[in-house]
Coordinates of C-alpha atoms in Angstrom, one line a residue:
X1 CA -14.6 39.7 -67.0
X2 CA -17.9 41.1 -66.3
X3 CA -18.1 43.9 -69.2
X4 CA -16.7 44.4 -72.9
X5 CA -16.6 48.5 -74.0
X6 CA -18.3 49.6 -76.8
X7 CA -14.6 49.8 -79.4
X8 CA -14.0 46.3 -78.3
X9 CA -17.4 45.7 -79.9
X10 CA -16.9 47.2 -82.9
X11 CA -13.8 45.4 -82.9
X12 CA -14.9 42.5 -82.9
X13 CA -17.8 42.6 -85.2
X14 CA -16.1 44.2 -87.8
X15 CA -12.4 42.6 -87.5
X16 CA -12.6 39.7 -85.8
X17 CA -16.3 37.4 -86.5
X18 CA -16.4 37.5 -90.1
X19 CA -13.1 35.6 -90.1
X20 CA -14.0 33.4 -87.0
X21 CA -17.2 32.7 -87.3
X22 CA -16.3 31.4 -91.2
X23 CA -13.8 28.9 -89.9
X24 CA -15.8 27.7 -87.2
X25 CA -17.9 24.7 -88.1
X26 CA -20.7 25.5 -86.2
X27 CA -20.9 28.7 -88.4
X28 CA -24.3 27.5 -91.4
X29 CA -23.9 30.6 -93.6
X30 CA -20.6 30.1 -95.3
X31 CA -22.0 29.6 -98.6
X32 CA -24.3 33.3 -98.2
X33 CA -23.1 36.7 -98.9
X34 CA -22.4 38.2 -95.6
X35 CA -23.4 41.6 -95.0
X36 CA -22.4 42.4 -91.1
X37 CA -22.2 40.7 -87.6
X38 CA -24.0 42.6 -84.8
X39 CA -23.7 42.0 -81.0
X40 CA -27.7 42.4 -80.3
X41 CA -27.2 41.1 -76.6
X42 CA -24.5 40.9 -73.9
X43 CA -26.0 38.4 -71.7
X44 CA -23.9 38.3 -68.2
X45 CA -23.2 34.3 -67.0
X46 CA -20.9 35.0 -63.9
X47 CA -17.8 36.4 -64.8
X48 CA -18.1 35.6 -68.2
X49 CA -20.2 36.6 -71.3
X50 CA -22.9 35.0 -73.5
X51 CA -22.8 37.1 -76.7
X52 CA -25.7 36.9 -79.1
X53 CA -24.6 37.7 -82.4
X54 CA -26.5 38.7 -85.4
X55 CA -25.8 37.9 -89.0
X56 CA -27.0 39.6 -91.9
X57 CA -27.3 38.6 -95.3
X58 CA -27.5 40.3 -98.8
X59 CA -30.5 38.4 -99.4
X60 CA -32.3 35.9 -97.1
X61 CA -33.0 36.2 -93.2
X62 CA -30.5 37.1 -90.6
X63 CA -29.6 34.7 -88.0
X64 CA -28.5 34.4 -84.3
X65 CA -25.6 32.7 -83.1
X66 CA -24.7 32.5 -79.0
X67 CA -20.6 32.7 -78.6
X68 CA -19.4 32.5 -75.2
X69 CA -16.7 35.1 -74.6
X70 CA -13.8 35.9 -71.8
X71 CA -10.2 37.0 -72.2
X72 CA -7.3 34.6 -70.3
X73 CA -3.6 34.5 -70.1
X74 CA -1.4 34.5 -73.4
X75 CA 0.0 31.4 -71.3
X76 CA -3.3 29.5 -70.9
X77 CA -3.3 26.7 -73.2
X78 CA -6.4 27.3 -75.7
X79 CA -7.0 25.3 -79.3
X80 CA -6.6 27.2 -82.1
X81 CA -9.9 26.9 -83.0
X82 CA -10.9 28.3 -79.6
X83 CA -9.0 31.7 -80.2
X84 CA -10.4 34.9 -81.4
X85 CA -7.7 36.7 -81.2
X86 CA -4.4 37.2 -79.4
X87 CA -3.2 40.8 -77.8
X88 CA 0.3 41.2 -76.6
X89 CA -0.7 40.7 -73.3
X90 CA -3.8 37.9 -73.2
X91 CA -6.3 36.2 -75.6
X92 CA -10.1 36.8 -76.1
X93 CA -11.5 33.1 -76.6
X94 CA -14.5 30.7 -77.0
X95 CA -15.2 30.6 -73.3
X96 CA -16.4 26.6 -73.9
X97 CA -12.4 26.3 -73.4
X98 CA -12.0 27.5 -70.2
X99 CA -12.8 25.4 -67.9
X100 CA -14.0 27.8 -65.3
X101 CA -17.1 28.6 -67.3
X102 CA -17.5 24.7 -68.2
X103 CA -17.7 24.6 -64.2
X104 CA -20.1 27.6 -64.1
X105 CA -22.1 26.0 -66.8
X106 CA -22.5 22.8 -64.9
X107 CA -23.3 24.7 -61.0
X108 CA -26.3 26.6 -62.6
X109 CA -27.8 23.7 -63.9
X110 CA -27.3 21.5 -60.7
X111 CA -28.5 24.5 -58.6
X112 CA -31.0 25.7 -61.3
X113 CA -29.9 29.3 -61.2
X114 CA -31.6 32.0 -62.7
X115 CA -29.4 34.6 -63.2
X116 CA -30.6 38.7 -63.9
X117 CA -29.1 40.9 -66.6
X118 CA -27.8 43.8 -64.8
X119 CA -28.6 46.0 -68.0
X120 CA -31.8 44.7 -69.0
X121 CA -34.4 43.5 -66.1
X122 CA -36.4 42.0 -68.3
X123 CA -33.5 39.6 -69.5
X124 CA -33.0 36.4 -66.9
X125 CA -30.7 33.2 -68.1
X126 CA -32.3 30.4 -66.2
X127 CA -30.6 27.1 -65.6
X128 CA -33.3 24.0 -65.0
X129 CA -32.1 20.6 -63.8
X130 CA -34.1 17.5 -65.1
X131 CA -34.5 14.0 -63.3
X132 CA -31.9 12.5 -64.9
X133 CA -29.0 14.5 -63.1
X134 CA -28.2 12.9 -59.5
X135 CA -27.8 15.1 -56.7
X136 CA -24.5 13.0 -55.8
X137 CA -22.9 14.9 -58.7
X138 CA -22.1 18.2 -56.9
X139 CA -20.2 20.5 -58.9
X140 CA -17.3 21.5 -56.7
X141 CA -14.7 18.5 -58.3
X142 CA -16.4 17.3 -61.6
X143 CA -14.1 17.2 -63.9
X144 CA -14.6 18.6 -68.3
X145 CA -13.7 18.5 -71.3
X146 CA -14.5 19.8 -75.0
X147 CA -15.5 17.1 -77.4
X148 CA -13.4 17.1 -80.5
X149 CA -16.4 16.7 -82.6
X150 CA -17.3 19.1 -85.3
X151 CA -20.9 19.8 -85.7
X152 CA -23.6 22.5 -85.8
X153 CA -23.6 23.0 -82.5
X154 CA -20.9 22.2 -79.5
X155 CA -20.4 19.0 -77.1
X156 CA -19.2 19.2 -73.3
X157 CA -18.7 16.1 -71.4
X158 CA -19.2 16.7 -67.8
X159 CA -17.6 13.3 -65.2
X160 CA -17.9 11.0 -68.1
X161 CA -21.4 11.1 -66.8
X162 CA -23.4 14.4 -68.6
X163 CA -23.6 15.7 -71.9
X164 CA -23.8 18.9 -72.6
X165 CA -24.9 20.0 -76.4
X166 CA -24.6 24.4 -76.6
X167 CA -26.6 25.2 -79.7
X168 CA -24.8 27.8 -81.7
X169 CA -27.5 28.6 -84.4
X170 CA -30.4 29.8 -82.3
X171 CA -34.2 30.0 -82.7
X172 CA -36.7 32.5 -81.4
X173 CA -38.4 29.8 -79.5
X174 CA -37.6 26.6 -77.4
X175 CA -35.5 23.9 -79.1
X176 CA -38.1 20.9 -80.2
X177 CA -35.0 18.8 -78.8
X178 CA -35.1 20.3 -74.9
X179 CA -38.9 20.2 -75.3
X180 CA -38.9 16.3 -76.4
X181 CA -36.2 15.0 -74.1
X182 CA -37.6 16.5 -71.0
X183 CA -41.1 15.6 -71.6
X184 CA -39.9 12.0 -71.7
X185 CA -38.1 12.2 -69.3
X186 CA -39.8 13.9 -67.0
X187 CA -43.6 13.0 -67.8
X188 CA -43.3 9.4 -69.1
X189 CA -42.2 5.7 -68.4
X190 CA -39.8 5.8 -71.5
X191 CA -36.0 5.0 -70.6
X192 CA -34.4 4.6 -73.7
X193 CA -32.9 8.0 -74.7
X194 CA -30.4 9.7 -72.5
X195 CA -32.0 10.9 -69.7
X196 CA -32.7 14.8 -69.5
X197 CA -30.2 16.6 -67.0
X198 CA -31.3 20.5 -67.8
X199 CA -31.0 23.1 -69.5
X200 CA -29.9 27.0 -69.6
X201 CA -32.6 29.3 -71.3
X202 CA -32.5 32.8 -72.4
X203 CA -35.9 34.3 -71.2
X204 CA -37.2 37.4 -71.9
X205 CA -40.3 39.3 -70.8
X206 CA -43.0 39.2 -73.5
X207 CA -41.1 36.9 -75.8
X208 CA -40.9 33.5 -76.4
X209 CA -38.1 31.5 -74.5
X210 CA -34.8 31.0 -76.2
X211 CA -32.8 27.3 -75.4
X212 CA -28.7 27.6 -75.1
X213 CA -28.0 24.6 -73.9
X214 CA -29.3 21.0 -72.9
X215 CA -27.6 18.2 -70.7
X216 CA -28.0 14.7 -70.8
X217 CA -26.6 11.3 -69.1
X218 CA -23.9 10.2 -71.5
X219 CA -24.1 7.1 -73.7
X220 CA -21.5 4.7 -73.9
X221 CA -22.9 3.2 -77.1
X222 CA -21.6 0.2 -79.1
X223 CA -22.6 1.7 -82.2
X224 CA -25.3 3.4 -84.0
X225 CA -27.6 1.0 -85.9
X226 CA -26.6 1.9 -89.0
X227 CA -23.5 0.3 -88.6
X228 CA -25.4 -2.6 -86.4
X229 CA -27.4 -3.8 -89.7
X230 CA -24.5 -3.2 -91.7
X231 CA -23.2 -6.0 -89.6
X232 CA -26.4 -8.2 -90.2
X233 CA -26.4 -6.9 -94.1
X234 CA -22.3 -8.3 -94.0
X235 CA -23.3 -12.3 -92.6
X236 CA -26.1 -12.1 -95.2
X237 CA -24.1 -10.7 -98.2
X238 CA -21.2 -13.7 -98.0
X239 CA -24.4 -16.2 -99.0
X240 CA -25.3 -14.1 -102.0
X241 CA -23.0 -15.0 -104.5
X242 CA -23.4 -18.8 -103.6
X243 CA -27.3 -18.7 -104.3
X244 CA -27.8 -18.4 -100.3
X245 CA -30.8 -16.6 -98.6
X246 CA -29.9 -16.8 -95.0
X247 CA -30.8 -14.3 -91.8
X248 CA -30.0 -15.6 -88.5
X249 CA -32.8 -15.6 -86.0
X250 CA -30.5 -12.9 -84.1
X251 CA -31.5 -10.9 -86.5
X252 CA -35.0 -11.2 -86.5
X253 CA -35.1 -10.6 -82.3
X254 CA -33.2 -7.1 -83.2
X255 CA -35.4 -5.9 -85.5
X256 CA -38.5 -6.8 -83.3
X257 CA -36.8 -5.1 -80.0
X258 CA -36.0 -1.8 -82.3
X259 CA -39.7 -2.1 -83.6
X260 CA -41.1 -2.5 -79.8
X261 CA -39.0 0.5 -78.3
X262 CA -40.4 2.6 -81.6
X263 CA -43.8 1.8 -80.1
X264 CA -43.3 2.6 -76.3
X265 CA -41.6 6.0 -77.5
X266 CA -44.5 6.6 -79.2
X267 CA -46.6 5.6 -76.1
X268 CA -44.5 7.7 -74.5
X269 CA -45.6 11.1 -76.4
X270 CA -49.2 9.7 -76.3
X271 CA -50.3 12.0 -73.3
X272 CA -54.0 13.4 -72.9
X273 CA -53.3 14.8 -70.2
X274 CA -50.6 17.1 -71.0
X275 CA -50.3 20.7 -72.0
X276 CA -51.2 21.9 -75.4
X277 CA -48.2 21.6 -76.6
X278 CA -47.9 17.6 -75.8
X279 CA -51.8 16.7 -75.9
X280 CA -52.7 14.8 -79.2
X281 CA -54.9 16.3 -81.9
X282 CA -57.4 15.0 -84.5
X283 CA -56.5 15.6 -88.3
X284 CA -58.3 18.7 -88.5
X285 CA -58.9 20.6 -92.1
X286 CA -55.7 22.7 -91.8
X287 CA -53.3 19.6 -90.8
X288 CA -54.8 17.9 -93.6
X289 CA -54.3 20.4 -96.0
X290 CA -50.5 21.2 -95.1
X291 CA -49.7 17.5 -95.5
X292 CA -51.6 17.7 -99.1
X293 CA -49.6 21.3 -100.0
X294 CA -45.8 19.7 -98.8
X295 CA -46.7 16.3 -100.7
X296 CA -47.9 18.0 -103.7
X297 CA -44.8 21.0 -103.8
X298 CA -42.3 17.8 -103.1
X299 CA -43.6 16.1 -106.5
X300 CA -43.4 19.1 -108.3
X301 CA -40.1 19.8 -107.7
X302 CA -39.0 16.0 -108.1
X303 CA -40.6 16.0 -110.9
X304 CA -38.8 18.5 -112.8
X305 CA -35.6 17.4 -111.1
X306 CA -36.2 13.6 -113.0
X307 CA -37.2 15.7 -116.0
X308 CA -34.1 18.0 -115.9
X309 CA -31.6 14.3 -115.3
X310 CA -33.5 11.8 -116.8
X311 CA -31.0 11.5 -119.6
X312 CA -28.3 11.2 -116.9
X313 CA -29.4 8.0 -115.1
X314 CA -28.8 4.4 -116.5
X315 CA -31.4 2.8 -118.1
X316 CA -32.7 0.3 -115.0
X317 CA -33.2 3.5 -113.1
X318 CA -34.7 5.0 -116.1
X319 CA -37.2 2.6 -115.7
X320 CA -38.0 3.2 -112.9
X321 CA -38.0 6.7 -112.9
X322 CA -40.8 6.3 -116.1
X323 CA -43.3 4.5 -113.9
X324 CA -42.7 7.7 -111.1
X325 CA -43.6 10.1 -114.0
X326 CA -46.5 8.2 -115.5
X327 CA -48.1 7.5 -112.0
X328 CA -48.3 11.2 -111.5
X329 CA -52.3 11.4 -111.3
X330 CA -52.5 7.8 -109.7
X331 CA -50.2 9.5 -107.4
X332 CA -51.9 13.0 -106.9
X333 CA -55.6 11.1 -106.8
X334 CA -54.0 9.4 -104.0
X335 CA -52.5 12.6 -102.4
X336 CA -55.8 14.2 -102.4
X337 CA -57.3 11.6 -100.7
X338 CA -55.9 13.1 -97.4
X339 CA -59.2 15.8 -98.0
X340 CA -61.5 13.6 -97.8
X341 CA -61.1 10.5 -96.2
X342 CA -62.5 9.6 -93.0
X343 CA -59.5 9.5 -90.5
X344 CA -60.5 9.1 -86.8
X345 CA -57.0 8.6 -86.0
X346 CA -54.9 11.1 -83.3
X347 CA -51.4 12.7 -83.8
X348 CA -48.8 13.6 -81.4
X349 CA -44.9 14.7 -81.0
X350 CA -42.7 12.8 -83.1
X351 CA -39.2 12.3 -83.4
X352 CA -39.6 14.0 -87.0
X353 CA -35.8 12.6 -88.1
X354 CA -36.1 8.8 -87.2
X355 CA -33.8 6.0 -89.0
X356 CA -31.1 3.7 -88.6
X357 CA -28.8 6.6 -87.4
X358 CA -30.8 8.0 -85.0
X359 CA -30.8 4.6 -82.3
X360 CA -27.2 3.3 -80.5
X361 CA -26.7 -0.1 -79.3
X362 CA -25.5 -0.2 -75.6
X363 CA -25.8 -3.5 -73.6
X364 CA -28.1 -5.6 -76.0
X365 CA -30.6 -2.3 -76.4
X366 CA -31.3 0.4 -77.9
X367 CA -31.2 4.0 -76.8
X368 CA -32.8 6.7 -79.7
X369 CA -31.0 10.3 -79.6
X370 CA -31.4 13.6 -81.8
X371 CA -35.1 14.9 -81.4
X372 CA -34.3 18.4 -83.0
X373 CA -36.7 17.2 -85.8
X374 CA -36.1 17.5 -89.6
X375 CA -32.9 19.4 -90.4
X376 CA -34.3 21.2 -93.6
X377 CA -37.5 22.3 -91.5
X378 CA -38.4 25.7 -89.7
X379 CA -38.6 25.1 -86.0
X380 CA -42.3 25.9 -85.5
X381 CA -42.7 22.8 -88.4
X382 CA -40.9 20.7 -86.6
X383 CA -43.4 21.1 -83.6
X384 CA -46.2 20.0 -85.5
X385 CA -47.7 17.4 -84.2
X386 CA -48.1 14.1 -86.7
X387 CA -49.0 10.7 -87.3
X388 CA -46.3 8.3 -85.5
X389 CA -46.3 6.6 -88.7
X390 CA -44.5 9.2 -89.8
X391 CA -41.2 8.0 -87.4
X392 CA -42.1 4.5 -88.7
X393 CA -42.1 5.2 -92.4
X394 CA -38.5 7.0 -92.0
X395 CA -37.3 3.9 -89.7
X396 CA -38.7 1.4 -92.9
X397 CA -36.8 3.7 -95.5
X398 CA -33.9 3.5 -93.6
X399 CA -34.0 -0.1 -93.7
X400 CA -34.4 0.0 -97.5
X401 CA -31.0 2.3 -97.5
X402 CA -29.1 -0.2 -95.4
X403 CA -30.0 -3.0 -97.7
X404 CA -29.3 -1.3 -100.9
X405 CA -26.2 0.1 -100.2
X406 CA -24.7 -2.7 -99.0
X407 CA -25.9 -5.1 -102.1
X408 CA -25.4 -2.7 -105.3
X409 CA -22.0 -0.9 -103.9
X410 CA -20.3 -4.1 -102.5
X411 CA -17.2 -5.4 -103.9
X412 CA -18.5 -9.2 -103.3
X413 CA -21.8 -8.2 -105.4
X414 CA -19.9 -6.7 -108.2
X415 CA -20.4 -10.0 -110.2
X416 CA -24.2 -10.2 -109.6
X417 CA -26.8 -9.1 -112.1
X418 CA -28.5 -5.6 -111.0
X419 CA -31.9 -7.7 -111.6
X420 CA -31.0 -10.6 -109.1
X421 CA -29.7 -8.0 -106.5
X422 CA -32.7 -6.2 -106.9
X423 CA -34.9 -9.6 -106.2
X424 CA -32.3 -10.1 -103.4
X425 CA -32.5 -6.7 -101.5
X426 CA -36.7 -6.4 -102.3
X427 CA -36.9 -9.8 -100.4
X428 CA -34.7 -8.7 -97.3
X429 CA -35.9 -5.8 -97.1
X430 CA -39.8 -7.0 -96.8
X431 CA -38.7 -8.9 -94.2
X432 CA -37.3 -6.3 -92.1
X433 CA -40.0 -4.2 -92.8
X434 CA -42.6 -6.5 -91.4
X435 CA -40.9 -7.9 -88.8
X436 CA -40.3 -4.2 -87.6
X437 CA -44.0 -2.9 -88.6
X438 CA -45.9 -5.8 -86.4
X439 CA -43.4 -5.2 -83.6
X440 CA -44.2 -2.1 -83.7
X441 CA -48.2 -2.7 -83.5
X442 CA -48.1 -4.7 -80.5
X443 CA -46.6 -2.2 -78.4
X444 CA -49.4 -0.4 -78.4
X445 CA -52.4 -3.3 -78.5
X446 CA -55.4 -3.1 -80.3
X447 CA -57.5 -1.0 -80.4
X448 CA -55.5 2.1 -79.5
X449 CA -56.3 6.0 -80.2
X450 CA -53.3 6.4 -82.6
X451 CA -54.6 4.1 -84.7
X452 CA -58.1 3.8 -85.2
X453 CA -58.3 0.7 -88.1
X454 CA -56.8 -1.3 -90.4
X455 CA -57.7 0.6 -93.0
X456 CA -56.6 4.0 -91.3
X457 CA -52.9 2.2 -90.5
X458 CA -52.6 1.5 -93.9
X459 CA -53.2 4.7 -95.9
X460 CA -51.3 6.9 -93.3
X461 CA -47.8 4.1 -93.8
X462 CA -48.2 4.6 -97.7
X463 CA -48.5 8.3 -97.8
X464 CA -45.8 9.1 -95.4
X465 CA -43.7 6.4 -97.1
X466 CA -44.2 8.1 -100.5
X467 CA -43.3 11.0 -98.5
X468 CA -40.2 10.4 -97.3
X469 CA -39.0 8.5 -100.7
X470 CA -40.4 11.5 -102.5
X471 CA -38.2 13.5 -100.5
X472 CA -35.2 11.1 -100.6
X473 CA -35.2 11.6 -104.3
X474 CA -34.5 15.2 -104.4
X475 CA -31.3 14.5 -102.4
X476 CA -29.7 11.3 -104.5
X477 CA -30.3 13.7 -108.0
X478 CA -28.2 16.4 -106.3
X479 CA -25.6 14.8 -104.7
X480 CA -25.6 11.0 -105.7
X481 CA -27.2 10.3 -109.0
X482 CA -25.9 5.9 -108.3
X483 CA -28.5 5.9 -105.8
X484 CA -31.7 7.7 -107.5
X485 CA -32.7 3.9 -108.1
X486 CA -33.0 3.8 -104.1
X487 CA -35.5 6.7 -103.3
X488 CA -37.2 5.6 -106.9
X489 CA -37.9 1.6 -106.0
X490 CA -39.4 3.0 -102.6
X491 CA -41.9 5.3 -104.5
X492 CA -42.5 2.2 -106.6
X493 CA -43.2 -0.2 -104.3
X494 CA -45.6 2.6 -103.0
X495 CA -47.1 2.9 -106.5
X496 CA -48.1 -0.9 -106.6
X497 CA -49.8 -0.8 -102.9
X498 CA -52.1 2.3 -104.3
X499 CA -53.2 0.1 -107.2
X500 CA -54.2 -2.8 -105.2
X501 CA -57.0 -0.2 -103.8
X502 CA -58.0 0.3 -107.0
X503 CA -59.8 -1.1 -110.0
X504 CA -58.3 -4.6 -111.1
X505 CA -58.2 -3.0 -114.5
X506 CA -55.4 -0.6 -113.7
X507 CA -52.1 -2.3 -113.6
X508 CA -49.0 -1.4 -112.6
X509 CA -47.7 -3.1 -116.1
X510 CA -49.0 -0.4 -117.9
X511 CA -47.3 1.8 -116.5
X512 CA -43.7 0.0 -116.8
X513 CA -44.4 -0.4 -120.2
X514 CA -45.4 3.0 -121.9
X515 CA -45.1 1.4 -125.9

């Protein structure tokens, strides 16, 4: 099927995507009043179709969505949440089930096809391969298969080897994720993500390219690393109870090999050489003031959310939540700082969404996956180039998660004394965080570009630490008020560091005790 005619369209946009597309998971405006679904382009992909669909709103911007689309056999066997629709004589479907366009998927990116819209010559869907797909892997026999896994965008598995992620929700630019992956893979020493294998665009003349799809080598992880220190946090939780501070050395060696491959992906992205888009920058006046504007529009709005719950929370995280509030110029002298200070250090690409999560375990290493960035960012934001420390800050929150979690919502804690916990989870988590931090320094040596001093390292950590607990907080109020005292201890902890820059006179005591 080469062509749909123009009442099929209508069809379909007015009878058959609103119900679809709401039942699909991929589908992120659910919770918005729909206005209409539009087929803006019919992009031809051998004898199937590419539809890009547009979806209004009644308030807020549209968005586009790709859909794959053929019509097969009433007898073909299709999941039901493949099917569009059935006729009495066959079944218009999500192509990703048939596995003749899987196969066609897979023999454009191995032969890097561009392919030529027969109604628009200024349309082209190019296929690129990447290193990280072996020419032994011809496409005649290789075998597919649908994941079963229900995200925002869609998973192919290609020979048990290749991975193939379709993004549904689509951007009018390149994915920061295709960007990321290939430049590692393709311009740096960094092995430990899953190698790129292409990628299909949608280019047009004149406008900005438009990612589909992106294949990697598959990863038979363990686990995620989340679950791998929930494993540490379980051998160190059993001793609690019993008055027993114990981390095994196993430990220790973990933490320092996730630390060091955090530095050599960051070594990675460190490329003056590249294009504009990789080369780092200096922390000009505008980067400088966007941090300042997000940092300062963050504490307002946490701010009023502590205000608006305060009453809510129990009285340790009360406490807490008090030395936030009355830190609020400490905290915004601090802020501004970002103006003004000397910084000689360079920024770069980041992962932008780095913790626990984000790194599998397979074969005693690690392997870090997901660079689409910060989910709740636009994707020119998540392009911004930043201060590694940024990654590292998310990785040391992360930690600070973990640890809390475990402690305060464990069954074999329940006996313990919030204050003793607290103690308890402060002093693993320090430990972690150092170990990590200095792991993470000697990747790089000293001196290095990234990092011009001591000084420079240490007031870039605390504001993207307060940062990303700033932000944290926002998230725990809405959706899980047990664990505001998480985000809050972070912002804490940050709190006291700032005072030891300043006078000895100010003290955080003060602040914890407002009588």
């Amino acid at each position: 099927m080469t062509n749909v005619n123009n009442s099929l369209i209508n069809h379909l946009e007015t009878n058959v995507f609103p119900r679809y597309f709401n039942t699909s998971r991929w589908f992120a405006g659910k919770a918005r009043s729909q206005k209409d679904f539009r087929v803006q382009h019919t992009l031809t992909f051998g004898e199937f179709l590419i539809l890009i669909v547009e979806v209004s709103y009644h308030d807020g911007p549209s968005e586009l969505y790709q859909l794959p689309f053929t019509e097969v056999s009433l007898d073909m066997d299709i999941p039901e949440k493949g099917v569009l629709e059935k006729t009495e004589t066959s079944q218009w479907i999500d192509a990703i089930y048939d596995v003749q366009f899987r196969k066609e998927l897979f023999a454009n990116i191995f032969n890097a096809t561009t392919l030529s819209s027969a109604s628009d010559p200024s349309s082209f869907l190019a296929s690129i391969k990447g290193k990280g797909l072996s020419d032994s892997d011809t496409p005649e026999n290789i075998e597919s298969h649908v994941l079963p896994v229900d995200s925002s965008n869609s998973a192919m598995l290609f020979g048990g080897k290749y991975f193939l992620k379709l993004y549904r929700k689509l951007f009018d630019q390149t994915n920061p994720e295709v960007e990321m992956v290939s430049f590692l893979t393709q311009h740096s020493d960094f092995k430990n993500i899953p190698a790129y294998a292409g990628s299909l665009t949608w280019q047009r003349t004149g406008q900005p390219d438009i990612t589909l799809g992106m294949m990697q080598q598959a990863i038979r992880a363990d686990k995620d690393n989340w679950m791998l220190t929930g494993d540490f946090l379980n051998d160190f939780m059993y001793g609690v109870p019993n008055g027993m501070f114990g981390i095994k050395e196993w430990v220790f060696e973990q933490v320092t090999l996730l630390g060091k491959r955090t530095g050599e992906m960051h070594l990675g992205l460190f490329a003056p050489g590249a294009d504009d888009a990789f080369a780092p920058e200096v922390f000009d006046d505008t980067y400088r003031a966007f941090l300042l504007h997000r940092l300062t529009d963050l504490l307002d709005r946490r701010y009023a959310l502590l205000i608006d719950n305060y009453q809510k929370l129990d009285e340790p995280t009360q406490r807490l939540a008090w030395i936030f509030m009355e830190a609020r110029e400490l905290i915004d002298d601090f802020a501004k700082e970002m103006l003004t200070r000397p910084l000689d250090s360079l920024r770069i690409r980041i992962h932008g969404d780095y913790h626990l999560g984000q790194v599998l375990t397979q074969d005693g290493d690690f392997i870090i996956i997901d660079f689409e960035g910060e989910p709740e960012a636009t994707i020119a934001e998540r392009k911004i180039k930043h201060s590694p420390f940024k990654d590292v800050a998310g990785m040391i929150r992360s930690y600070h998660y973990a640890v809390s979690a475990k402690l305060f919502e464990s069954h074999e804690t329940r006996d313990i004394s919030s204050e003793k916990l607290q103690i308890v989870s402060d002093r693993w988590y320090k430990l972690m965080r150092e170990t990590y931090f200095e792991a993470y320094l000697e990747a790089f040596g000293w001196p290095h570009p990234l990092f011009n001093s001591q000084h420079e390292i240490n007031f870039l950590l605390l504001f993207f630490l307060l940062e990303k607990a700033v932000y944290e907080l926002g998230y725990e109020i809405s959706y899980r008020p047990s664990w505001v005292k998480i985000p809050l201890r972070g912002i804490v902890e940050v709190i006291r560091e700032i005072e030891k820059l300043k006078e000895p006179s100010v003290r955080i005591s003060r602040l914890a005790n407002p009588s």
